[in-house]
Amino acid sequence: MQLKLYTDVHEFYNDTYDVLMRHEAQNLIPLGNIIIGHEGKDKTDWRDPVNWLMATISDAKGIQLTAIMTPPHNITLYASDNIINPEAINCLIDGLKDREIPGVTTEKTLAEYFAKEYTLRKGITFKTTMSQRIYELTAVNPDIQKVGIVRLLDEKDIHFFPYWAEAFYAAGSYGKTEMSIPQDADPYLYRIASKKIYILEDNGIPVSMAGYTRVMQTAIGVAFVYTPPYERGKGYATSIVAQISQLALDTGFTKCVLYTDLANPISNNIYQKIGYRPICDSLQLKFD
C-alpha cells in the first residue's frame, strides 16, 4: 500500500473524482468539497484548500481509500466500491502521524472500522454525535400537496433569517432547543448572497426554509430545512422540500441528495413521502 498526501487540490481532484463518482450520492461531502477547491471560486472560512488534508491509499489495482478533511470539520473517507481494505486503513492512520483529527463522518461500516482502529492506536475513545441516513431522490411524488409560494432568500430577510439559521444549527442535536443569539450579520449575508436558500411563504408570511448545499455533476444536496415550532404540523417543510427538489430536477440535475438524523422520525418520514429513498447509513463520530 502506498500513501499519497496532496498539497495541490487540482491534482487531488484529478486523481479522485472518478473514484468518488462511483457512489455520487454517498460521496456528497467529499465530492462537493473537491469541486469547491478545484473551482477556487470561494475561499471563505474552511473552503480554502491550503489547510486541507487530502490523501489516497493505493495498491497495484489503484486507489483503495480516499480521505479529505477540511478543518475544523471531521475527516471523510471513501473505501473504493465500498470494500474496506484493513491494510489501507492502517496505512492511512500511519500517515496521519500527529495530524489532529477531530472525528470521522462517513458511511457507517467504514466510520466504525476507522474509528476503532484510530482510537486504539491513539489511546483515546470515540462517541457517536449523530446517526444519519443518506437519501436520494430522482422524481418527486406527484401526489404531494404543495402549499405556499417558494422564493429565494434575499437581503430583506435579514431581520429573521439569522435567528432561523441559529435555530437550525441548534437542531443539529435532535430535540435541542438552546440557540445562539446572532451577533454579526456577515455570516448570514454570505448565506443570502449564495442564492441557494429558499423561503416558503403562506399568505405572504415566511413559514419555512430549505436550500441547496454542495453541487455535483448530476446531483445536488438539499439541506437547511427548518420550520419554526409554531408553524409545524402544517405541511410546510414537506412543501418546500418537494418544491425545491423539483426545481433542481427541472434545472437539469438527475438526483437530489440529503442527510437526515435518524433520531428524528418525523423528518425521515417526510422525505420518504416526497420520494427520497435511502441509499446508506452514515455516522458522525467524535474522538475524545
Coordinates of N, CA and C in Angstrom, one line a residue, residues 32-227:
G32 N -18.4 17.3 -3.2 CA -18.7 18.7 -3.2 C -17.5 19.5 -2.7
N33 N -16.8 19.0 -1.8 CA -15.6 19.8 -1.3 C -14.5 19.9 -2.4
I34 N -14.2 18.8 -3.0 CA -13.1 18.8 -4.0 C -13.5 19.7 -5.2
I35 N -14.8 19.7 -5.5 CA -15.3 20.6 -6.6 C -15.1 22.1 -6.2
I36 N -15.5 22.4 -4.9 CA -15.3 23.8 -4.4 C -13.8 24.1 -4.5
G37 N -12.9 23.2 -4.0 CA -11.5 23.5 -4.1 C -10.9 23.6 -5.5
H38 N -11.4 22.7 -6.4 CA -10.9 22.7 -7.7 C -11.3 24.0 -8.5
E39 N -12.5 24.4 -8.3 CA -13.0 25.6 -9.0 C -12.4 26.9 -8.4
G40 N -12.2 26.9 -7.1 CA -11.5 28.0 -6.4 C -12.2 29.3 -6.4
K41 N -13.6 29.3 -6.6 CA -14.3 30.5 -6.6 C -14.6 31.1 -5.3
D42 N -14.6 30.2 -4.3 CA -15.0 30.6 -2.9 C -13.9 30.1 -1.9
K43 N -13.2 31.0 -1.3 CA -12.2 30.5 -0.3 C -12.5 31.0 1.1
T44 N -13.7 31.3 1.4 CA -14.1 31.8 2.7 C -14.0 30.6 3.7
D45 N -13.7 31.0 4.9 CA -13.6 30.0 6.0 C -12.9 28.7 5.7
W46 N -13.5 27.6 5.8 CA -12.9 26.3 5.6 C -12.7 26.0 4.1
R47 N -13.2 26.8 3.2 CA -13.2 26.4 1.8 C -11.8 26.7 1.1
D48 N -10.9 27.3 1.8 CA -9.5 27.5 1.2 C -8.8 26.2 1.4
P49 N -8.3 25.5 0.3 CA -7.7 24.2 0.4 C -6.3 24.2 1.0
V50 N -5.8 25.4 1.3 CA -4.4 25.5 1.9 C -4.3 24.7 3.1
N51 N -5.3 24.5 3.9 CA -5.2 23.8 5.2 C -5.9 22.4 5.1
W52 N -6.3 22.0 4.0 CA -7.0 20.7 3.9 C -6.0 19.6 4.0
L53 N -6.5 18.5 4.5 CA -5.8 17.2 4.5 C -6.4 16.4 3.3
M54 N -5.6 16.0 2.4 CA -6.0 15.2 1.2 C -5.1 14.1 1.0
A55 N -5.6 12.9 0.9 CA -4.8 11.7 0.9 C -5.5 10.5 0.1
T56 N -4.7 9.7 -0.5 CA -5.2 8.5 -1.1 C -4.2 7.3 -0.7
I57 N -4.8 6.2 -0.6 CA -4.0 4.9 -0.4 C -4.3 4.0 -1.6
S58 N -3.2 3.6 -2.2 CA -3.3 2.9 -3.4 C -2.5 1.6 -3.4
D59 N -2.9 0.6 -4.2 CA -2.0 -0.6 -4.5 C -1.9 -0.7 -6.0
A60 N -1.5 -1.9 -6.4 CA -1.4 -2.1 -7.9 C -2.7 -2.0 -8.6
K61 N -3.8 -2.2 -7.9 CA -5.1 -2.1 -8.6 C -5.7 -0.7 -8.6
G62 N -5.0 0.2 -8.0 CA -5.5 1.6 -8.0 C -5.8 2.1 -6.6
I63 N -6.6 3.2 -6.5 CA -6.9 3.8 -5.2 C -7.9 2.9 -4.4
Q64 N -7.5 2.6 -3.2 CA -8.3 1.8 -2.3 C -9.1 2.6 -1.3
L65 N -8.5 3.8 -0.9 CA -9.1 4.6 0.1 C -8.8 6.1 -0.2
T66 N -9.8 6.9 -0.1 CA -9.7 8.3 -0.3 C -10.1 9.0 1.0
A67 N -9.3 10.0 1.4 CA -9.5 10.8 2.6 C -9.4 12.3 2.4
I68 N -10.3 13.1 2.9 CA -10.3 14.5 2.8 C -10.8 15.1 4.1
M69 N -10.1 16.1 4.6 CA -10.6 16.8 5.8 C -10.4 18.3 5.6
T70 N -11.5 19.0 5.9 CA -11.5 20.5 5.7 C -11.6 21.1 7.1
P71 N -10.5 21.3 7.8 CA -10.6 21.8 9.2 C -11.5 23.0 9.3
P72 N -12.4 23.1 10.4 CA -12.4 22.3 11.6 C -13.3 21.0 11.5
H73 N -13.7 20.6 10.3 CA -14.6 19.5 10.2 C -14.0 18.2 10.3
N74 N -14.8 17.1 10.5 CA -14.3 15.8 10.5 C -13.6 15.3 9.2
I75 N -12.8 14.3 9.3 CA -12.3 13.7 8.1 C -13.4 12.8 7.5
T76 N -13.5 12.8 6.2 CA -14.4 12.0 5.4 C -13.6 11.0 4.6
L77 N -14.2 9.8 4.5 CA -13.5 8.7 3.9 C -14.3 8.0 2.8
Y78 N -13.7 7.4 1.9 CA -14.4 6.5 0.9 C -13.6 5.3 0.6
A79 N -14.0 4.1 0.9 CA -13.4 2.9 0.5 C -13.9 2.6 -0.9
S80 N -13.0 2.5 -1.8 CA -13.4 2.3 -3.2 C -14.3 1.1 -3.4
D81 N -15.5 1.4 -4.0 CA -16.5 0.4 -4.3 C -17.1 -0.1 -3.0
N82 N -16.9 0.7 -1.9 CA -17.4 0.3 -0.5 C -16.8 -1.0 0.0
I83 N -15.6 -1.3 -0.5 CA -14.9 -2.5 0.0 C -13.8 -2.0 1.0
I84 N -13.9 -2.4 2.2 CA -13.0 -1.9 3.2 C -11.7 -2.8 3.2
N85 N -10.6 -2.1 3.0 CA -9.3 -2.8 3.0 C -8.6 -2.4 4.3
P86 N -8.4 -3.4 5.2 CA -7.8 -3.1 6.5 C -6.4 -2.6 6.4
E87 N -5.7 -3.1 5.4 CA -4.3 -2.6 5.2 C -4.3 -1.1 4.8
A88 N -5.2 -0.7 3.9 CA -5.3 0.7 3.5 C -5.7 1.6 4.7
I89 N -6.6 1.1 5.6 CA -6.9 1.9 6.8 C -5.7 2.1 7.7
N90 N -4.9 1.0 7.9 CA -3.7 1.1 8.7 C -2.7 2.0 8.1
C91 N -2.6 2.0 6.8 CA -1.6 2.8 6.1 C -2.0 4.3 6.2
L92 N -3.3 4.6 6.2 CA -3.7 6.0 6.3 C -3.4 6.5 7.8
I93 N -3.7 5.6 8.8 CA -3.5 6.0 10.1 C -2.0 6.3 10.4
D94 N -1.2 5.4 9.8 CA 0.3 5.6 9.9 C 0.7 7.0 9.4
G95 N 0.1 7.3 8.2 CA 0.4 8.5 7.5 C -0.1 9.8 8.2
L96 N -1.2 9.7 9.0 CA -1.7 10.8 9.7 C -0.8 11.3 10.8
K97 N 0.0 10.4 11.3 CA 1.0 10.8 12.3 C 0.4 11.7 13.4
D98 N 0.9 12.9 13.5 CA 0.5 13.8 14.6 C -0.6 14.8 14.2
R99 N -1.2 14.6 13.0 CA -2.2 15.4 12.5 C -3.5 15.3 13.4
E100 N -4.0 16.4 13.8 CA -5.2 16.3 14.7 C -6.4 16.0 13.9
I101 N -7.1 14.9 14.3 CA -8.3 14.5 13.6 C -9.5 14.6 14.6
P102 N -10.4 15.5 14.5 CA -11.5 15.7 15.5 C -12.5 14.5 15.5
G103 N -12.7 13.9 14.3 CA -13.6 12.8 14.2 C -13.7 12.4 12.8
V104 N -14.7 11.5 12.5 CA -14.9 11.0 11.2 C -16.4 11.0 10.8
T105 N -16.7 11.4 9.6 CA -18.1 11.4 9.1 C -18.1 10.6 7.8
T106 N -18.7 9.5 7.8 CA -18.7 8.7 6.5 C -19.7 7.5 6.7
E107 N -19.7 6.7 5.6 CA -20.6 5.5 5.6 C -20.4 4.7 6.9
K108 N -21.5 4.2 7.5 CA -21.5 3.7 8.8 C -20.4 2.6 9.1
T109 N -20.3 1.6 8.2 CA -19.4 0.5 8.5 C -17.9 1.0 8.5
L110 N -17.6 1.8 7.5 CA -16.3 2.3 7.4 C -16.0 3.3 8.5
A111 N -16.9 4.1 8.9 CA -16.7 5.0 10.0 C -16.4 4.3 11.3
E112 N -17.1 3.2 11.6 CA -16.9 2.4 12.8 C -15.5 1.8 12.7
Y113 N -15.2 1.2 11.6 CA -13.9 0.5 11.5 C -12.7 1.4 11.7
F114 N -12.8 2.6 11.0 CA -11.7 3.5 11.1 C -11.6 4.1 12.5
A115 N -12.7 4.4 13.1 CA -12.7 5.0 14.5 C -12.1 4.0 15.5
K116 N -12.5 2.7 15.4 CA -11.9 1.7 16.3 C -10.4 1.6 16.2
E117 N -10.0 1.5 14.9 CA -8.5 1.4 14.7 C -7.8 2.6 15.1
Y118 N -8.3 3.8 14.8 CA -7.6 5.0 15.0 C -7.5 5.3 16.5
T119 N -8.6 5.1 17.3 CA -8.6 5.4 18.7 C -7.8 4.4 19.5
L120 N -7.8 3.1 19.0 CA -7.0 2.1 19.6 C -5.5 2.5 19.5
R121 N -5.1 3.0 18.4 CA -3.7 3.4 18.2 C -3.3 4.6 19.0
K122 N -4.3 5.5 19.1 CA -4.0 6.8 19.8 C -4.3 6.7 21.3
G123 N -4.9 5.6 21.8 CA -5.2 5.5 23.2 C -6.3 6.5 23.6
I124 N -7.2 6.7 22.7 CA -8.3 7.7 23.1 C -9.7 6.9 22.8
T125 N -10.8 7.6 23.0 CA -12.1 7.0 22.8 C -12.9 7.8 21.7
F126 N -14.0 7.2 21.3 CA -14.9 8.0 20.4 C -16.3 7.8 20.8
K127 N -17.1 8.7 20.3 CA -18.6 8.6 20.6 C -19.3 9.1 19.4
T128 N -20.6 8.6 19.3 CA -21.4 8.9 18.2 C -22.1 10.3 18.5
T129 N -21.9 11.2 17.6 CA -22.6 12.5 17.7 C -23.9 12.6 16.9
M130 N -23.9 11.8 15.8 CA -25.2 11.7 15.0 C -25.2 10.4 14.2
S131 N -26.3 9.7 14.2 CA -26.5 8.6 13.3 C -27.4 9.1 12.2
Q132 N -26.9 9.0 10.9 CA -27.6 9.6 9.8 C -28.0 8.6 8.8
R133 N -28.9 9.0 7.9 CA -29.2 8.2 6.7 C -29.2 9.1 5.5
I134 N -28.5 8.6 4.5 CA -28.4 9.4 3.2 C -29.5 8.9 2.3
Y135 N -30.2 9.9 1.8 CA -31.3 9.7 0.9 C -31.1 10.3 -0.5
E136 N -31.7 9.7 -1.5 CA -31.5 10.1 -2.9 C -32.9 10.2 -3.5
L137 N -33.2 11.3 -4.3 CA -34.5 11.4 -5.0 C -34.2 11.6 -6.5
T138 N -34.9 10.9 -7.3 CA -34.9 11.1 -8.8 C -36.2 11.6 -9.3
A139 N -37.3 11.5 -8.6 CA -38.6 12.0 -9.0 C -39.4 12.4 -7.8
V140 N -40.0 13.5 -7.8 CA -40.9 13.9 -6.7 C -42.2 13.3 -6.8
N141 N -42.7 12.8 -5.7 CA -44.1 12.2 -5.7 C -45.1 13.2 -6.1
P142 N -45.8 12.9 -7.2 CA -46.8 13.9 -7.8 C -48.0 14.1 -6.9
D143 N -48.2 13.2 -5.9 CA -49.3 13.3 -5.1 C -49.1 14.2 -3.9
I144 N -47.8 14.7 -3.7 CA -47.5 15.6 -2.6 C -48.3 16.9 -2.7
Q145 N -49.0 17.3 -1.7 CA -49.7 18.5 -1.7 C -48.7 19.7 -1.4
K146 N -48.7 20.6 -2.3 CA -47.8 21.8 -2.2 C -48.6 23.0 -1.7
V147 N -48.2 23.6 -0.6 CA -48.8 24.8 -0.1 C -47.8 25.9 -0.1
G148 N -48.3 27.1 -0.2 CA -47.4 28.3 -0.1 C -46.7 28.5 -1.4
I149 N -45.9 29.6 -1.4 CA -45.1 30.0 -2.5 C -43.6 30.1 -2.1
V150 N -42.8 29.5 -3.0 CA -41.4 29.4 -2.7 C -40.7 30.6 -3.4
R151 N -39.7 31.2 -2.7 CA -38.9 32.3 -3.3 C -37.5 32.2 -2.7
L152 N -36.6 32.8 -3.4 CA -35.2 32.9 -2.9 C -35.1 33.8 -1.7
L153 N -34.3 33.3 -0.7 CA -34.0 34.2 0.4 C -33.3 35.4 -0.1
D154 N -33.6 36.6 0.4 CA -32.9 37.8 0.0 C -32.6 38.7 1.2
E155 N -32.0 39.9 0.9 CA -31.5 40.7 2.0 C -32.6 41.3 2.9
K156 N -33.8 41.4 2.4 CA -34.8 41.9 3.2 C -35.2 40.9 4.3
D157 N -34.7 39.7 4.2 CA -35.0 38.6 5.2 C -34.0 38.7 6.4
I158 N -33.1 39.6 6.4 CA -32.0 39.7 7.4 C -32.6 39.9 8.8
H159 N -33.8 40.4 8.9 CA -34.4 40.6 10.2 C -34.9 39.3 10.9
F160 N -35.0 38.2 10.1 CA -35.4 37.0 10.8 C -34.5 35.8 10.4
F161 N -33.9 35.8 9.3 CA -33.1 34.7 8.8 C -32.0 34.3 9.8
P162 N -31.2 35.3 10.4 CA -30.1 34.8 11.3 C -30.7 34.0 12.5
Y163 N -31.9 34.3 12.9 CA -32.5 33.5 14.1 C -32.9 32.2 13.6
W164 N -33.5 32.1 12.4 CA -33.8 30.8 11.9 C -32.6 29.9 11.7
A165 N -31.5 30.5 11.1 CA -30.3 29.8 10.9 C -29.7 29.2 12.2
E166 N -29.7 30.1 13.2 CA -29.1 29.6 14.5 C -30.0 28.5 15.1
A167 N -31.3 28.6 14.9 CA -32.2 27.6 15.4 C -32.0 26.3 14.6
F168 N -31.7 26.4 13.3 CA -31.4 25.2 12.5 C -30.2 24.5 13.0
Y169 N -29.1 25.3 13.3 CA -27.9 24.8 13.7 C -28.0 24.1 15.1
A170 N -28.8 24.7 16.0 CA -29.1 24.2 17.3 C -29.8 22.8 17.2
A171 N -30.7 22.7 16.2 CA -31.4 21.5 16.0 C -30.6 20.4 15.4
G172 N -29.3 20.7 15.2 CA -28.4 19.6 14.7 C -28.3 18.5 15.7
S173 N -28.6 18.8 17.0 CA -28.8 17.8 18.0 C -30.3 17.7 18.2
Y174 N -30.8 16.6 17.8 CA -32.3 16.5 17.7 C -32.9 16.7 19.1
G175 N -33.9 17.6 19.2 CA -34.5 17.9 20.5 C -33.9 19.0 21.2
K176 N -32.7 19.5 20.8 CA -32.1 20.6 21.4 C -32.9 21.9 21.1
T177 N -33.0 22.7 22.2 CA -33.8 24.0 22.0 C -32.9 25.2 22.2
E178 N -31.7 25.1 22.8 CA -30.9 26.2 23.1 C -30.2 26.7 21.8
M179 N -30.2 28.0 21.5 CA -29.5 28.5 20.3 C -28.8 29.8 20.6
S180 N -27.8 30.1 19.8 CA -27.0 31.3 20.0 C -27.8 32.5 19.4
I181 N -27.6 33.7 20.0 CA -28.2 34.9 19.5 C -27.2 35.5 18.5
P182 N -27.7 35.7 17.3 CA -26.8 36.3 16.2 C -26.2 37.6 16.6
Q183 N -24.8 37.7 16.4 CA -24.1 38.9 16.8 C -23.6 39.7 15.6
D184 N -23.3 39.0 14.5 CA -22.7 39.6 13.4 C -23.5 39.2 12.1
A185 N -23.8 40.2 11.3 CA -24.6 39.9 10.1 C -23.9 39.2 9.0
D186 N -22.6 39.4 9.0 CA -21.8 38.9 7.8 C -22.0 37.4 7.5
P187 N -22.0 36.5 8.4 CA -22.2 35.1 8.0 C -23.5 34.8 7.4
Y188 N -24.5 35.6 7.8 CA -25.9 35.4 7.3 C -26.0 36.1 5.9
L189 N -25.4 37.2 5.7 CA -25.4 37.9 4.4 C -24.6 37.0 3.4
Y190 N -23.6 36.3 3.9 CA -22.9 35.4 3.0 C -23.9 34.3 2.5
R191 N -24.7 33.7 3.4 CA -25.6 32.7 3.0 C -26.7 33.3 2.0
I192 N -27.1 34.5 2.3 CA -28.1 35.1 1.4 C -27.5 35.3 0.0
A193 N -26.3 35.8 0.0 CA -25.6 36.1 -1.3 C -25.4 34.8 -2.1
S194 N -25.3 33.7 -1.5 CA -25.1 32.4 -2.2 C -26.2 32.0 -3.1
K195 N -27.4 32.6 -2.8 CA -28.6 32.3 -3.6 C -28.9 30.8 -3.7
K196 N -28.7 30.1 -2.6 CA -29.0 28.7 -2.5 C -30.1 28.4 -1.5
I197 N -30.6 29.3 -0.8 CA -31.6 29.1 0.2 C -32.9 29.7 -0.2
Y198 N -34.0 29.0 0.1 CA -35.3 29.4 -0.3 C -36.2 29.5 0.9
I199 N -37.2 30.4 0.8 CA -38.2 30.7 1.8 C -39.6 30.3 1.3
L200 N -40.4 29.6 2.1 CA -41.8 29.3 1.8 C -42.6 30.3 2.5
E201 N -43.5 31.0 1.7 CA -44.4 32.0 2.3 C -45.8 31.5 2.1
D202 N -46.6 31.7 3.2 CA -48.0 31.3 3.2 C -48.8 32.6 3.5
N203 N -49.6 33.1 2.5 CA -50.3 34.4 2.6 C -49.3 35.5 2.9
G204 N -48.1 35.4 2.2 CA -47.1 36.5 2.3 C -46.3 36.4 3.6
I205 N -46.4 35.4 4.4 CA -45.7 35.3 5.7 C -44.7 34.2 5.6
P206 N -43.4 34.4 5.8 CA -42.4 33.3 5.8 C -42.7 32.3 6.9
V207 N -42.7 31.0 6.5 CA -43.1 30.0 7.4 C -42.1 28.8 7.4
S208 N -41.2 28.7 6.4 CA -40.3 27.6 6.4 C -39.2 27.9 5.5
M209 N -38.1 27.2 5.6 CA -36.9 27.4 4.7 C -36.3 26.1 4.3
A210 N -35.6 26.1 3.2 CA -34.8 24.9 2.8 C -33.8 25.4 1.7
G211 N -32.8 24.7 1.4 CA -31.9 25.2 0.4 C -31.0 24.1 -0.1
Y212 N -30.0 24.5 -0.9 CA -29.1 23.6 -1.5 C -27.7 23.7 -0.9
T213 N -27.0 22.6 -0.9 CA -25.6 22.6 -0.3 C -24.7 22.4 -1.5
R214 N -24.0 21.2 -1.5 CA -22.9 21.0 -2.5 C -23.6 20.7 -3.8
V215 N -22.9 21.2 -4.9 CA -23.4 21.0 -6.2 C -22.4 20.1 -6.9
M216 N -22.9 19.0 -7.5 CA -22.0 18.0 -8.1 C -22.4 17.9 -9.6
Q217 N -21.9 16.9 -10.2 CA -22.1 16.7 -11.7 C -23.5 16.5 -12.1
T218 N -24.1 15.5 -11.4 CA -25.5 15.2 -11.7 C -26.4 15.3 -10.5
A219 N -25.8 15.5 -9.4 CA -26.6 15.6 -8.1 C -26.4 16.9 -7.4
I220 N -27.4 17.3 -6.5 CA -27.3 18.4 -5.7 C -27.8 18.1 -4.3
G221 N -27.1 18.7 -3.3 CA -27.5 18.4 -1.9 C -28.7 19.3 -1.5
V222 N -29.6 18.8 -0.7 CA -30.7 19.6 -0.1 C -30.5 19.6 1.4
A223 N -30.6 20.8 2.0 CA -30.4 20.9 3.4 C -31.0 22.2 3.9
F224 N -30.6 22.6 5.1 CA -31.1 23.8 5.8 C -32.6 23.8 5.9
V225 N -33.2 22.6 6.1 CA -34.6 22.5 6.3 C -35.0 22.9 7.7
Y226 N -35.8 24.0 7.8 CA -36.2 24.5 9.1 C -37.6 25.2 9.0
T227 N -38.4 24.8 10.0 CA -39.7 25.4 10.2 C -39.8 25.8 11.7

